Coordinates of C-alpha atoms in Angstrom, one line a residue:
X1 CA 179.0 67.0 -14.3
X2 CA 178.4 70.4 -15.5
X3 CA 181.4 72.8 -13.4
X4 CA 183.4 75.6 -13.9
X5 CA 187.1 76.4 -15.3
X6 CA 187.6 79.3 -12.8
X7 CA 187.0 80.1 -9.5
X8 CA 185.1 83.5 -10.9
X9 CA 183.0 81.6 -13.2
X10 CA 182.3 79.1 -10.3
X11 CA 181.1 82.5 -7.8
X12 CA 179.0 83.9 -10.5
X13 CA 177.2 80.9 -10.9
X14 CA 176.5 81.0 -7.0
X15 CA 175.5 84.6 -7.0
X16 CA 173.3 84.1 -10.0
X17 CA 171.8 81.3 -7.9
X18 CA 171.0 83.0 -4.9
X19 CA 169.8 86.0 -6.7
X20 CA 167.4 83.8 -8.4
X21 CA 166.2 81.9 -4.8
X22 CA 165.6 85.0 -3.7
X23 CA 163.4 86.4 -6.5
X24 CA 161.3 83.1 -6.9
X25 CA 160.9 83.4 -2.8
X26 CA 159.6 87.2 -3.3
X27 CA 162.5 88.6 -1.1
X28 CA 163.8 92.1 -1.5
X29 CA 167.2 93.1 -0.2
X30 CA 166.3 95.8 1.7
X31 CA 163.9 93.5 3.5
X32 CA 166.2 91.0 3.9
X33 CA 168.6 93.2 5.5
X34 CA 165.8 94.6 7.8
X35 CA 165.2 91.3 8.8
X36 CA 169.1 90.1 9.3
X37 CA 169.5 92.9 11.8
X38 CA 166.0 92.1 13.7
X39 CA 167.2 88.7 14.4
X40 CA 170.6 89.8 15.5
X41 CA 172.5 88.2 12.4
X42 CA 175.5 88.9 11.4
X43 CA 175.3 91.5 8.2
X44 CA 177.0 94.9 7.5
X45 CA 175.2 97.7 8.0
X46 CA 174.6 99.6 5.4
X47 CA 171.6 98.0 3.4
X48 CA 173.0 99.5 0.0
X49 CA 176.1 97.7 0.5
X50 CA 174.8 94.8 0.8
X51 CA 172.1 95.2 -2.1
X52 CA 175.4 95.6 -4.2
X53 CA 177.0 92.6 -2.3
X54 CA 173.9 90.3 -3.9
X55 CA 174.4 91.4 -7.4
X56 CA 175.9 88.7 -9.5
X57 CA 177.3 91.0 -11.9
X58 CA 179.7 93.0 -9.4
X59 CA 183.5 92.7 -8.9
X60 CA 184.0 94.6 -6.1
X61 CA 181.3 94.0 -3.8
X62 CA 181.4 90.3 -2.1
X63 CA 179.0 89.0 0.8
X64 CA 181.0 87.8 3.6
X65 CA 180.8 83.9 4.7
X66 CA 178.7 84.9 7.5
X67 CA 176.2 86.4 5.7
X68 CA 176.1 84.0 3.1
X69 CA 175.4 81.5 5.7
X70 CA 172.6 83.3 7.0
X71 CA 171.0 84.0 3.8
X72 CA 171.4 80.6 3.0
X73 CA 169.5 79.5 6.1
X74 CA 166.5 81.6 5.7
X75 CA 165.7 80.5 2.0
X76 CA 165.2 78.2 -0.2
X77 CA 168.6 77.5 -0.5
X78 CA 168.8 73.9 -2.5
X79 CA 169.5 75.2 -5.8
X80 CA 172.5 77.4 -4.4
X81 CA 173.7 74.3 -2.6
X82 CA 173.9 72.4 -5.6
X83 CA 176.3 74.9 -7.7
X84 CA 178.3 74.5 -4.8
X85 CA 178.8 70.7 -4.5
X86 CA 178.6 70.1 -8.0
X87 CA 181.9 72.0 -8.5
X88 CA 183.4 69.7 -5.9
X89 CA 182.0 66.3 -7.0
X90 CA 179.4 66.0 -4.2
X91 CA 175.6 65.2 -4.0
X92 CA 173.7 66.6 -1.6
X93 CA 170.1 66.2 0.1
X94 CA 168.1 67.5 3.2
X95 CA 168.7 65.7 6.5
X96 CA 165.5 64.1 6.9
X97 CA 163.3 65.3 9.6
X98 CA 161.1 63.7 12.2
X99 CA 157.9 63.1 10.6
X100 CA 154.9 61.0 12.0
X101 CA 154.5 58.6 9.1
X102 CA 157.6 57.8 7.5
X103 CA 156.2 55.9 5.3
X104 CA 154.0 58.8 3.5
X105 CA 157.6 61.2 3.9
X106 CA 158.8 58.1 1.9
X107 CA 156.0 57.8 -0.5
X108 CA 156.7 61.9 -1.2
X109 CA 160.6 60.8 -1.8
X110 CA 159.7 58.3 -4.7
X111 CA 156.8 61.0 -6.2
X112 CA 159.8 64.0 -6.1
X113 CA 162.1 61.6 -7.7
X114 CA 160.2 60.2 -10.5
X115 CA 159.0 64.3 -11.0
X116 CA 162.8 65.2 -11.5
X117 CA 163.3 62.1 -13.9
X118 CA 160.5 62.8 -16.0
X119 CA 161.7 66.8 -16.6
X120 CA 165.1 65.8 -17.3
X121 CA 163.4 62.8 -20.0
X122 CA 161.1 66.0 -21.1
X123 CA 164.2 68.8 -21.6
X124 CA 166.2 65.4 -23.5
X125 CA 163.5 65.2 -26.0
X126 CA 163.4 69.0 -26.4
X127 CA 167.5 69.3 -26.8
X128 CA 167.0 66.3 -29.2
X129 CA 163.9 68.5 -31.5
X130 CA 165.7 71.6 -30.4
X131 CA 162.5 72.9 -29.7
X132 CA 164.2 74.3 -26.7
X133 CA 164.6 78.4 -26.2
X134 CA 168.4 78.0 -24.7
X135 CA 171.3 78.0 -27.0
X136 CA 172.4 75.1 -28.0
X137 CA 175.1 75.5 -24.8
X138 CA 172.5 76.6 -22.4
X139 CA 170.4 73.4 -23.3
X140 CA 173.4 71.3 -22.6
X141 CA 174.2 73.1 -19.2
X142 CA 170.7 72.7 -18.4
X143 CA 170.5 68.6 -19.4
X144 CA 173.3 68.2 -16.9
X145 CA 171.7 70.6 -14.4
X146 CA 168.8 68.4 -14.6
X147 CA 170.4 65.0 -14.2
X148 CA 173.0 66.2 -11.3
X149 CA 169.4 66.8 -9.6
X150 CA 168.5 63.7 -10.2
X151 CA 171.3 62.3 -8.3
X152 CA 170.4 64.5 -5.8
X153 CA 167.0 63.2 -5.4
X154 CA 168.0 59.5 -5.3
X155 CA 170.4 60.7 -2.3
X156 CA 167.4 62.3 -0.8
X157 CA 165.5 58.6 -1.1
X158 CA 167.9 56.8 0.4
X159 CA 168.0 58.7 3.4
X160 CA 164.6 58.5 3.9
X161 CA 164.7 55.2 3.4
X162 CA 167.1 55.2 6.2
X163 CA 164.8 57.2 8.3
X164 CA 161.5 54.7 7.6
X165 CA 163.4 52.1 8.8
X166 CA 165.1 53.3 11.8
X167 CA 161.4 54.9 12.9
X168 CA 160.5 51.0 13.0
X169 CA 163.4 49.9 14.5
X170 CA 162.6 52.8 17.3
X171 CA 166.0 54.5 16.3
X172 CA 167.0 58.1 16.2
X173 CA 165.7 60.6 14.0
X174 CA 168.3 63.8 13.8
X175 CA 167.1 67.3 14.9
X176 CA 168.2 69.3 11.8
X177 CA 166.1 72.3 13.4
X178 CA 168.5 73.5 16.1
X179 CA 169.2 76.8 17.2
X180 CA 170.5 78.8 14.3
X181 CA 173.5 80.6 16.0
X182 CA 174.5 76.9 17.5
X183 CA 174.9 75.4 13.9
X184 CA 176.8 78.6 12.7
X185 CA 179.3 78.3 15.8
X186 CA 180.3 74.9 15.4
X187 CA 180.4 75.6 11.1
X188 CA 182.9 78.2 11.8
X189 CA 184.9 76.5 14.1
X190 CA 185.6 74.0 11.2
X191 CA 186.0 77.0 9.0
X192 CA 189.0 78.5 11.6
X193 CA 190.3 74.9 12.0
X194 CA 191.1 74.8 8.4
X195 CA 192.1 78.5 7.9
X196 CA 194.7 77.6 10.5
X197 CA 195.8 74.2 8.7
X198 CA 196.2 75.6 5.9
X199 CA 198.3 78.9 7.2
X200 CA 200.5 76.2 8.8
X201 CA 201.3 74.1 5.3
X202 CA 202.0 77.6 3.9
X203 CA 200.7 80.0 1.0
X204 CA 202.6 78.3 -1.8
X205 CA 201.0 75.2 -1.4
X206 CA 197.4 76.1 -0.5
X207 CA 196.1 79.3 -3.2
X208 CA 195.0 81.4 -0.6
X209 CA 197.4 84.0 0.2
X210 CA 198.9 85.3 3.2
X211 CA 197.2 88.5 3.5
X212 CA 193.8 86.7 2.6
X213 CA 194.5 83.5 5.9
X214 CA 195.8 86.3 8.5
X215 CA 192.8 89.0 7.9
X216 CA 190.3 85.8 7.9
X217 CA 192.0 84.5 11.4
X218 CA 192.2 88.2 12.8
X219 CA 188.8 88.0 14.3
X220 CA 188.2 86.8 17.5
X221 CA 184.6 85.5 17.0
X222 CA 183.9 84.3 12.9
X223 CA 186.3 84.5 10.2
X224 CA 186.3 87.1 7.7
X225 CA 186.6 85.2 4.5
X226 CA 184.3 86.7 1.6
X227 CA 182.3 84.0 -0.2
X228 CA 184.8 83.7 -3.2
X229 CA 187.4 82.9 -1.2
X230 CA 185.1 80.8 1.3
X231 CA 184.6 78.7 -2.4
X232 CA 188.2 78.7 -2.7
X233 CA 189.1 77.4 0.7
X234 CA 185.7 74.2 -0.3
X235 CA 187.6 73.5 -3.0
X236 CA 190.7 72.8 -1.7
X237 CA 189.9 70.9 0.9
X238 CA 190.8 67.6 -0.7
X239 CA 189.1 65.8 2.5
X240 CA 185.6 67.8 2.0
X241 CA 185.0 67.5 5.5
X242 CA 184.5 71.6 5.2
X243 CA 182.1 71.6 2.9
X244 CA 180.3 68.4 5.0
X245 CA 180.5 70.5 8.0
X246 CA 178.8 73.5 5.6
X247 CA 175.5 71.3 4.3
X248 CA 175.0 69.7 8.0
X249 CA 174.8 73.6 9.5
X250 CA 172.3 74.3 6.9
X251 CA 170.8 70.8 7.8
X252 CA 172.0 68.9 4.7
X253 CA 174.0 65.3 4.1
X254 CA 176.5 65.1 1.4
X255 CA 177.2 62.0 -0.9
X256 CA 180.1 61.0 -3.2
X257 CA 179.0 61.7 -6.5
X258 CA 178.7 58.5 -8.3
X259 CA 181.9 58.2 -11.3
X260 CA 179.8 57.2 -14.4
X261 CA 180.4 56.5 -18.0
X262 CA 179.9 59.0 -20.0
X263 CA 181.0 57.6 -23.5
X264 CA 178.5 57.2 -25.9
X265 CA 177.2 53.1 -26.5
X266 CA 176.2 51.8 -29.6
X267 CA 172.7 51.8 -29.0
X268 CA 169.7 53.2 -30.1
X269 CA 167.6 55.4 -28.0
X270 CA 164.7 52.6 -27.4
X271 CA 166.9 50.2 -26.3
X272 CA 168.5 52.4 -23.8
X273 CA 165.1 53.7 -22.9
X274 CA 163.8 50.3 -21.7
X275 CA 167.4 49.3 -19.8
X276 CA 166.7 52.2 -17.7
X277 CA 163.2 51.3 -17.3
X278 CA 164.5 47.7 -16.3
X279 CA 166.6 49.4 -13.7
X280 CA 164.2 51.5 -12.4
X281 CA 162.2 48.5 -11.7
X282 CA 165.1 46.8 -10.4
X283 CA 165.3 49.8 -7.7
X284 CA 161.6 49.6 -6.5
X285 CA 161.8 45.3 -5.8
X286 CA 165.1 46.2 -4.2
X287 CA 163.6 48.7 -1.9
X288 CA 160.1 46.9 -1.9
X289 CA 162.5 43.7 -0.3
X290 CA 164.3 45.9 2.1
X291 CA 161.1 47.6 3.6
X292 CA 159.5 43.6 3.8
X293 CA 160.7 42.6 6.8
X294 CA 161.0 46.0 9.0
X295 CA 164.5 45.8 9.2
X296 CA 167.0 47.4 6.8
X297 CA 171.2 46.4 7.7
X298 CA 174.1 48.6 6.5
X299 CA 174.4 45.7 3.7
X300 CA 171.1 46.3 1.8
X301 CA 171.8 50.6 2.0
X302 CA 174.7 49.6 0.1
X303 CA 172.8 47.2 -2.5
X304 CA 170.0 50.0 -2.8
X305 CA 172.6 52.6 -3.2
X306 CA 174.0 50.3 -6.0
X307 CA 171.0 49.9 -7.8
X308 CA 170.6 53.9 -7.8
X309 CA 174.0 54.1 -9.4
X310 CA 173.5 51.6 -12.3
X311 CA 170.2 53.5 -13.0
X312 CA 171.7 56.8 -13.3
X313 CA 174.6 55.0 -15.3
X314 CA 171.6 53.7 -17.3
X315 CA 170.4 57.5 -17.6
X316 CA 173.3 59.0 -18.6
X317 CA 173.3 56.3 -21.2
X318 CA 170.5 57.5 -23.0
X319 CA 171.2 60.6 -22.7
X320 CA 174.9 60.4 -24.4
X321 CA 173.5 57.6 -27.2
X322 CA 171.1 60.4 -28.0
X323 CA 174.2 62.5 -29.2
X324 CA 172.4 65.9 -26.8
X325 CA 176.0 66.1 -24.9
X326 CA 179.1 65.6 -25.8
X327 CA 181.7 64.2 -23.8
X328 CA 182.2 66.5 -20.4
X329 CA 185.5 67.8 -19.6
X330 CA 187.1 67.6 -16.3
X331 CA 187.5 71.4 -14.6
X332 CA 191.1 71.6 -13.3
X333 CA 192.9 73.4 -10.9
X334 CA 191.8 77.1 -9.8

């Protein structure tokens, strides 16, 4: 999927993301800094500062993790989670909330996913005419933009699928609308829990230097990592129960992003049209089936789950026999 070679090209992306969020949401800096305080969040306080902090283009002004948390949780914060956990081979998808009728929350889940398939099918055949604005690079980066989003959205479906069928069954529905300074306490325990790990393995196998683990674990209440080193610390967890502890704070599930095939077939782009039209199908009986009878077991999540892979396996066939992307390389170590 489309990542990063560095960890700086990684934390722009980020900061270009959330600067974005915040424009499309019409919020100002200053405000947003007015508003931090109000609430009693954490946030520095000079409002300048932290103006500078939300530049993308700066070096030497960083938000802290605690503010980026509590940005994050008082925006639109999806697109900003997904330059995250793209970089560390994760999807990720709102925890679905308690709704009345599960089945029109479900209904909304198959109308947002086919939407996201049909703009990424739209932005193919525009990279193919190159009738597209972008650069010829931008296009790319914006092709696999579009169909990491589509993974996303299948994730998203599932777990409402989960949550229609458990409403039947009279099961649980989880309250992803708790307190906000209760989700940030038990994050940053997870965060300390691994600062602490890590300081214990030592600096020569873990990146982060000594200087950077003792100032983070100096403070008694949350610790004072900035947000490129808070990407640092994600990335190295090999287990990525940080960054699962990170989207469920922000009331978000992660998924294991699916390993596809991305060599080209020899096929032309018809054929591999209607295969992933065939799939698709394949995915709506397989749902339609599991929905049937009122029930849903472990077992069938896995066979729907399957039948989301092999269509975005039949997606990302098109999309490479249509010669718009070459072959992705693997990011390596930062």
């Amino acid at each position: 999927m489309l990542t990063w070679a560095t960890l700086d090209e990684w934390h722009y992306q980020v900061s270009l993301e959330l600067r974005t969020a915040l424009n499309s949401c019409g919020r100002k800096a200053a405000a947003l800094h007015r508003d931090m305080l109000q609430q009693g969040r954490p946030v520095r306080t000079s409002a300048g500062s932290f103006q500078n902090a939300l530049t993308p283009s700066t070096d030497t002004h960083h938000l802290r993790l605690d503010e980026f948390w509590s940005v994050l949780d008082l925006i639109n914060n999806k697109p900003v989670l997904h330059s995250i956990c793209r970089q560390l081979d994760l999807l990720i998808a709102p925890l679905p909330l308690f709704t009345e009728d599960p089945q029109a929350d479900l209904l909304g889940a198959f109308s947002d996913r086919n939407g996201e398939l049909a703009e990424t099918q739209h932005l193919l055949v525009s990279v193919i005419n190159r009738t597209t604005k972008e650069t010829v690079d931008g296009a790319r980066q914006s092709l696999l933009r579009e169909i990491y989003e589509d993974f996303c959205e299948s994730l998203s479906l599932l777990f409402k699928l989960e949550q229609a069928c458990l409403a039947r069954q009279g099961g649980g529905i989880v309250d992803a609308d708790a307190d906000w300074r209760k989700r940030y306490e038990i994050f940053q325990c997870n965060v300390r829990v691994k600062l602490q790990n890590l300081r214990q393995q030592g600096s020569s196998l873990n990146g982060l230097s000594h200087r950077v683990l003792g100032a983070a674990l100096e403070s008694d209440r949350c610790p004072l990592l900035s947000v490129p080193n808070f990407l640092k610390l994600l990335f190295l967890d090999q287990s990525r129960g940080l960054a699962k502890a990170f989207a469920e704070s922000l009331g978000y599930r992660l998924g294991p992003l699916p390993i596809l095939d991305w060599q080209p077939e020899k096929q032309d782009l018809i054929q591999s049209y209607s295969q992933l039209e065939s799939r698709q199908a394949d995915t709506a009986e397989k749902i339609s089936n599991a929905l049937r009878d009122r029930q849903i077991t472990q077992a069938e999540l896995s066979e729907i789950y399957q039948e989301l892979v092999d269509e975005h396996q039949a997606q990302v066939s098109l999309v490479m026999n249509s010669g718009a992307l070459p072959r992705p390389a693997k990011h390596g170590k930062f």
